[in-house]
Amino acid sequence: NADEIARWLQAVRGRECRVVKETRRPVPLFPLFLHPSGKLYPLVTPSQNGKSRLHKKIRSFLNMPRAPRLSAPGKLPPFGDIIRVLRKYNLLPAVFFLKSRADCDAALNLCETNFFPDADRRLDLSLRMGELAEQSDHVARHRQRWQVENLAVGAHHSGQLPAWKIVIETLMTEGLLDAVFATSTVAAGVNFPARTIVFLNSDRFNGKEFMPLSPTEFHQMTGRAGRRGMDRIGFALAVPGKFLDAPYVARLFDMPPSDVDSRIQINFSMVLNLLLSHTPDQVEDLLKLSFARFQEKAAGSHALTESRENDRLWDEFLHHLSFLKKLGYVTRDGALTETGEWAAMLRVDQPILIAEGFRRGLFPQSDPALLAAAIAMFVFDRETGEDADRRLVPEALLDTLVRVGEGLHPLAKEMKQEKFPVRPLLIKPAAIVPAWGAGRPWETAAARGGVEVGDFSMLVLRTADNLRHVRALKKVFPDAAAAAAAAIELIM
């Protein structure tokens, strides 16, 4: 919907906005299908109207009452054998997109038949891996190093530390790996193209449920197929299984990219910062210029969406504003109070809960490790299963975390009743931050909290970021600001 975005920009800026489009791929894409016998077929054939449709042999296979399978139900396919087929037809290197982190890690153990025959290339890989391992103890002793050096395959996902992911990206970009097993996050965020991308699923987990791949997600995945300057053509290989809807995938190749829709959400941090320099009436004028407002007007009747009563963003702003007035962060006429001004400096996910924690004296202000743990409660947003066994948490730490949680519970309950998003404050992830700060080994601390090292890395980084905002409160809470500065040094 580039034309729609151009119309919005033109309306806001008062100047003509023209769209320049390029729809050709630099490297053409050819879709393939892996038959369980090991044969490769074209996935689609062009029809008379220019749209792709399933190749007749693929349709015949899918219509078989008892079609052969690559693996037992619920099991991953023999990836080593698939790589061998791809090598036979010169289709390596390949990026395999899998459903989960666990599948990416498990896939490596299914590649044990991939002992590649080129002795010189194996030596190059071993030497380069040695160079990269010298830069980091974590890389040197990584549990997947053997598979990288001996099988030329690696896993890449958000559960890993950045140092290891950079190693995989480097080796893949330099052409030293045959295959990388990755989650779909790689499609959008990392640039290591391959000759072939391989997908086993036509859906993707969005954090809540599995949904069919959108055209944009699919184009991001297939966009890795074909290396500029190295490949004249890129390949996308569909591997049949329980989670692959082959007819839907065939249609995805011809679908245009998904529309860009506004994702703007009003939150407390946004409202506080807008009120630093704008009156509520000025904020309303700003929201009228938003892309969300432009799309709402286009979707509904003009008369309906012009009224204040039916403006979603303005209603959400007023809802947040009313709650901030109730708590004493904003005056009756819409100006920030002294409390609101320092709370606006907390540009974090849950600024009101953290601000109230300081107002109510719930946070430790003299112990950096305990402050880091308390702040970590507010940033961890991944499922960890059961929370910590409180008998295993040091008494001083447990007392601190319980005091914060119980002290803010009434406010959190009130916020939920008002339909504001509130995440649970978990003790388990918060308890491992001071353990790391106290010198526990990284992997030991992560395992103790039941999180993967990549999630632990994100927890520490986000906790440090939140602490930087606390450090900025030195005029109001000088002791807490000093403790926050020390805590950053401790965990970083």
Coordinates of C-alpha atoms in Angstrom, one line a residue, residues 27-360:
V27 CA 18.2 -13.0 -8.5
P28 CA 15.2 -14.9 -10.0
L29 CA 13.5 -17.4 -7.6
F30 CA 12.7 -21.0 -8.6
P31 CA 10.4 -23.0 -6.3
L32 CA 11.2 -26.7 -5.7
F33 CA 9.5 -29.6 -3.9
L34 CA 11.3 -32.5 -2.2
H35 CA 9.6 -35.8 -2.8
P36 CA 10.2 -38.3 0.1
S37 CA 12.0 -40.5 -2.4
G38 CA 14.7 -37.9 -2.7
K39 CA 13.7 -36.5 -6.0
L40 CA 13.4 -32.8 -6.6
Y41 CA 10.4 -31.5 -8.6
P42 CA 9.3 -28.0 -9.6
L43 CA 6.7 -26.9 -7.0
V44 CA 4.6 -24.8 -9.4
T45 CA 4.0 -24.3 -13.1
P46 CA 2.9 -21.0 -14.6
S47 CA -0.7 -20.9 -15.7
Q48 CA -2.2 -18.9 -18.6
N49 CA -3.2 -16.0 -16.4
G50 CA 0.4 -15.7 -15.1
K51 CA -0.5 -17.1 -11.6
S52 CA 1.4 -20.1 -10.3
R53 CA -0.3 -23.4 -9.6
L54 CA 0.9 -26.7 -8.2
H55 CA 2.9 -28.9 -10.5
K56 CA 0.9 -31.9 -11.6
K57 CA 3.3 -34.4 -10.0
I58 CA 3.0 -32.5 -6.7
R59 CA -0.8 -32.6 -6.9
S60 CA -0.7 -36.3 -7.6
F61 CA 1.6 -36.8 -4.5
L62 CA -0.7 -34.8 -2.2
N63 CA -3.8 -36.7 -3.4
M64 CA -2.3 -40.1 -2.6
P65 CA -4.3 -41.8 0.1
R66 CA -1.1 -43.0 1.9
A67 CA 1.6 -40.7 0.7
P68 CA 5.1 -41.7 1.8
R69 CA 6.7 -39.6 4.6
L70 CA 10.1 -38.3 5.2
S71 CA 9.8 -38.9 8.9
A72 CA 7.4 -40.2 11.6
P73 CA 4.7 -37.8 12.8
G74 CA 6.1 -35.3 15.2
K75 CA 9.7 -36.1 14.2
L76 CA 12.1 -33.9 12.3
P77 CA 13.2 -35.2 8.8
P78 CA 16.7 -36.6 8.1
F79 CA 18.4 -33.3 7.5
G80 CA 21.8 -35.0 6.6
D81 CA 20.1 -36.8 3.8
I82 CA 18.4 -33.7 2.6
I83 CA 21.7 -31.8 2.6
R84 CA 23.2 -34.7 0.6
V85 CA 20.5 -34.3 -2.1
L86 CA 21.1 -30.5 -2.2
R87 CA 24.8 -31.1 -2.6
K88 CA 24.3 -33.5 -5.5
Y89 CA 22.4 -30.8 -7.4
N90 CA 24.8 -27.9 -6.4
L91 CA 22.1 -26.2 -4.3
L92 CA 24.2 -25.5 -1.2
P93 CA 24.6 -23.4 1.0
A94 CA 21.0 -23.6 2.4
V95 CA 19.1 -21.9 5.2
F96 CA 16.5 -24.2 6.8
F97 CA 13.6 -22.3 8.5
L98 CA 12.2 -24.3 11.4
K99 CA 9.4 -23.7 13.9
S100 CA 11.3 -23.4 17.1
R101 CA 14.7 -22.9 18.8
A102 CA 14.6 -26.4 20.1
D103 CA 14.1 -27.8 16.5
C104 CA 17.0 -25.7 15.3
D105 CA 19.3 -27.2 17.9
A106 CA 18.0 -30.8 17.4
A107 CA 18.4 -30.5 13.7
L108 CA 22.2 -30.4 14.1
N109 CA 22.2 -34.0 15.5
L110 CA 20.4 -35.2 12.4
C111 CA 23.2 -34.1 10.2
E112 CA 25.8 -36.6 11.3
T113 CA 25.9 -38.1 7.7
N114 CA 27.2 -34.7 6.4
F115 CA 30.9 -35.4 6.7
F116 CA 31.9 -33.3 3.7
P117 CA 34.6 -34.8 1.5
D118 CA 36.6 -31.6 0.6
A119 CA 39.6 -31.8 2.9
D120 CA 40.8 -28.3 2.0
R121 CA 37.5 -26.8 2.8
R122 CA 37.3 -28.7 6.1
L123 CA 40.8 -27.3 7.0
D124 CA 39.7 -23.7 6.0
L125 CA 36.6 -24.1 8.2
S126 CA 38.6 -25.4 11.2
L127 CA 41.2 -22.6 10.9
R128 CA 38.6 -19.9 10.6
M129 CA 36.6 -21.4 13.6
G130 CA 39.8 -21.3 15.6
E131 CA 40.4 -17.7 14.8
L132 CA 36.8 -16.8 15.8
A133 CA 37.1 -18.9 19.0
E134 CA 40.1 -16.9 20.2
Q135 CA 37.9 -13.8 20.6
S136 CA 35.5 -15.4 23.1
D137 CA 35.6 -18.1 25.8
H138 CA 31.9 -18.7 25.2
V139 CA 32.6 -19.4 21.5
A140 CA 35.6 -21.6 22.2
R141 CA 33.6 -23.9 24.5
H142 CA 30.2 -23.7 22.8
R143 CA 28.3 -27.0 22.8
Q144 CA 27.6 -26.7 19.1
R145 CA 31.2 -26.0 18.0
W146 CA 31.8 -29.7 17.0
Q147 CA 28.9 -29.7 14.6
V148 CA 30.1 -26.5 13.0
E149 CA 33.6 -27.8 12.5
N150 CA 32.9 -31.4 11.5
L151 CA 29.5 -31.2 9.8
A152 CA 29.6 -27.6 8.4
V153 CA 26.1 -26.9 9.9
G154 CA 25.0 -24.4 12.6
A155 CA 21.9 -23.2 14.4
H156 CA 21.0 -19.6 14.7
H157 CA 18.2 -18.2 16.9
S158 CA 17.4 -15.7 19.6
G159 CA 18.1 -18.1 22.4
Q160 CA 21.9 -17.8 21.7
L161 CA 24.3 -15.1 22.7
P162 CA 25.2 -12.5 20.1
A163 CA 28.8 -13.7 20.1
W164 CA 27.8 -17.1 18.8
K165 CA 25.3 -15.8 16.3
I166 CA 28.0 -13.6 14.8
V167 CA 30.2 -16.6 14.4
I168 CA 27.5 -18.4 12.4
E169 CA 26.7 -15.4 10.3
T170 CA 30.4 -14.9 9.5
L171 CA 31.0 -18.5 8.5
M172 CA 27.9 -18.6 6.4
T173 CA 28.7 -15.3 4.7
E174 CA 32.2 -16.6 3.9
G175 CA 30.8 -19.7 2.3
L176 CA 32.2 -22.1 4.9
L177 CA 28.9 -23.7 6.0
D178 CA 26.6 -26.0 4.1
A179 CA 23.5 -25.2 6.1
V180 CA 22.1 -23.0 8.9
F181 CA 19.0 -24.0 10.8
A182 CA 17.2 -20.9 11.9
T183 CA 13.9 -19.5 13.1
S184 CA 12.0 -17.1 11.0
T185 CA 13.4 -14.1 12.9
V186 CA 16.5 -14.5 10.8
A187 CA 14.5 -13.8 7.7
A188 CA 13.9 -10.2 8.8
G189 CA 16.9 -9.3 10.8
V190 CA 20.1 -10.9 9.4
N191 CA 21.8 -10.7 6.1
F192 CA 23.3 -14.0 5.2
P193 CA 21.9 -15.1 1.8
A194 CA 22.2 -18.7 0.6
R195 CA 21.6 -20.5 -2.8
T196 CA 18.6 -22.3 -1.4
I197 CA 16.1 -21.7 1.4
V198 CA 14.2 -24.7 2.8
F199 CA 10.9 -24.4 4.7
L200 CA 8.9 -27.2 6.4
N201 CA 6.1 -25.0 7.7
S202 CA 3.5 -22.7 6.1
D203 CA 2.6 -21.1 9.4
R204 CA 4.5 -19.1 12.1
F205 CA 4.1 -18.6 15.8
N206 CA 3.3 -14.9 16.5
G207 CA 3.8 -15.1 20.3
K208 CA 0.3 -16.3 21.0
E209 CA -0.7 -18.8 18.3
F210 CA 0.3 -20.3 15.0
M211 CA -0.9 -18.3 12.0
P212 CA -0.4 -18.8 8.3
L213 CA 2.7 -17.1 6.9
S214 CA 1.8 -13.6 5.6
P215 CA 3.1 -12.7 2.1
T216 CA 5.6 -10.3 3.7
E217 CA 7.0 -13.0 6.1
F218 CA 7.2 -15.4 3.2
H219 CA 9.0 -12.8 0.9
Q220 CA 11.4 -12.1 3.8
M221 CA 12.3 -15.9 4.0
T222 CA 12.6 -16.4 0.2
G223 CA 14.5 -13.1 0.0
R224 CA 17.5 -15.0 1.4
A225 CA 17.5 -17.3 -1.6
G226 CA 20.1 -16.3 -4.3
R227 CA 23.4 -14.5 -3.6
R228 CA 24.0 -11.4 -5.7
G229 CA 27.1 -11.8 -7.9
M230 CA 27.3 -15.5 -7.1
D231 CA 24.0 -17.1 -8.1
R232 CA 22.1 -16.6 -11.3
I233 CA 19.1 -18.1 -9.7
G234 CA 17.9 -18.8 -6.1
F235 CA 15.8 -21.8 -5.0
A236 CA 13.1 -22.2 -2.4
L237 CA 12.6 -25.8 -1.4
A238 CA 9.3 -27.0 0.2
V239 CA 9.7 -30.1 2.4
P240 CA 6.4 -32.0 2.9
G241 CA 5.1 -32.7 6.3
K242 CA 2.3 -32.1 8.8
F243 CA 2.7 -28.4 8.9
L244 CA 3.2 -27.6 5.2
D245 CA 0.2 -26.5 3.2
A246 CA 1.7 -26.8 -0.3
P247 CA -1.3 -25.2 -2.2
Y248 CA -1.1 -22.2 0.1
V249 CA 2.6 -21.9 -0.4
A250 CA 2.1 -22.0 -4.2
R251 CA -0.2 -19.1 -3.9
L252 CA 2.2 -17.2 -1.6
F253 CA 4.8 -17.0 -4.4
D254 CA 2.4 -14.7 -6.4
M255 CA 0.9 -12.7 -3.5
P256 CA 1.9 -9.0 -3.2
P257 CA 3.6 -7.9 0.1
S258 CA 1.2 -7.3 3.0
D259 CA 0.0 -3.8 3.6
V260 CA 1.9 -1.6 6.0
D261 CA -0.7 -0.7 8.8
S262 CA -0.2 1.7 11.7
R263 CA 0.9 -0.1 14.9
I264 CA 0.9 3.1 17.1
Q265 CA -0.2 2.3 20.6
I266 CA -0.8 4.9 23.3
N267 CA 1.1 4.1 26.5
F268 CA 2.0 5.9 29.7
S269 CA 5.5 6.7 28.7
M270 CA 4.2 8.3 25.4
V271 CA 1.6 10.3 27.3
L272 CA 4.0 11.6 29.9
N273 CA 6.6 12.6 27.2
L274 CA 4.0 14.3 25.0
L275 CA 2.8 16.4 28.0
L276 CA 6.4 17.6 28.6
S277 CA 6.0 19.9 25.7
H278 CA 2.3 19.8 24.6
T279 CA -1.1 20.6 26.0
P280 CA -3.8 17.9 25.6
D281 CA -5.4 20.0 22.8
Q282 CA -2.0 20.1 21.0
V283 CA -1.7 16.3 21.5
E284 CA -5.1 15.9 19.9
D285 CA -3.9 17.9 16.8
L286 CA -0.8 15.7 16.6
L287 CA -2.8 12.5 16.7
K288 CA -5.1 13.8 13.9
L289 CA -2.0 13.8 11.7
S290 CA -1.0 10.2 12.4
F291 CA -1.1 7.4 9.8
A292 CA -3.5 5.5 12.1
R293 CA -6.0 8.3 12.0
F294 CA -5.6 8.6 8.2
Q295 CA -6.3 4.9 7.8
E296 CA -9.3 5.0 10.2
K297 CA -10.8 7.9 8.1
A298 CA -10.3 5.9 4.9
A299 CA -11.9 2.7 6.4
G300 CA -15.0 4.2 8.0
S301 CA -17.5 6.8 7.1
H302 CA -16.1 10.3 7.1
A303 CA -18.7 11.7 9.4
L304 CA -18.2 8.9 12.0
T305 CA -14.4 9.1 12.3
E306 CA -14.4 12.9 12.3
S307 CA -16.0 13.0 15.7
R308 CA -14.0 13.0 18.9
E309 CA -16.1 10.2 20.4
N310 CA -15.0 7.8 17.7
D311 CA -11.3 8.6 17.5
R312 CA -9.5 5.5 18.9
L313 CA -6.1 7.2 19.6
W314 CA -7.7 10.2 21.3
D315 CA -9.9 8.0 23.4
E316 CA -6.9 5.9 24.5
F317 CA -4.9 9.1 25.3
L318 CA -7.8 10.4 27.5
H319 CA -8.0 7.1 29.2
H320 CA -4.3 7.2 30.1
L321 CA -4.5 10.9 31.0
S322 CA -7.4 10.3 33.4
F323 CA -5.5 7.6 35.2
L324 CA -2.4 9.8 35.5
K325 CA -4.5 12.6 37.0
K326 CA -5.9 10.1 39.5
L327 CA -2.3 9.1 40.6
G328 CA -1.1 12.7 40.8
Y329 CA 1.2 12.8 37.8
V330 CA -0.9 15.3 35.9
T331 CA -2.9 18.3 37.1
R332 CA -6.6 18.8 36.4
D333 CA -5.8 21.1 33.5
G334 CA -3.5 18.6 31.9
A335 CA 0.0 19.8 32.9
L336 CA 2.6 17.5 34.4
T337 CA 3.1 17.7 38.2
E338 CA 6.6 17.6 39.6
T339 CA 6.1 13.9 40.0
G340 CA 5.0 13.6 36.4
E341 CA 8.1 15.4 35.2
W342 CA 10.6 13.0 36.7
A343 CA 8.4 10.0 35.8
A344 CA 8.6 11.1 32.2
M345 CA 12.3 10.4 32.4
L346 CA 11.5 6.7 32.9
R347 CA 11.3 5.7 29.2
V348 CA 10.7 2.1 30.0
D349 CA 8.1 -0.6 29.5
Q350 CA 6.2 -0.2 32.8
P351 CA 7.0 3.4 33.9
I352 CA 4.1 3.9 36.2
L353 CA 4.8 0.7 38.3
I354 CA 8.5 1.6 38.5
A355 CA 7.7 5.2 39.4
E356 CA 5.3 4.2 42.1
G357 CA 7.9 1.7 43.4
F358 CA 10.1 4.7 44.1
R359 CA 7.3 7.0 45.4
R360 CA 6.3 4.3 47.9

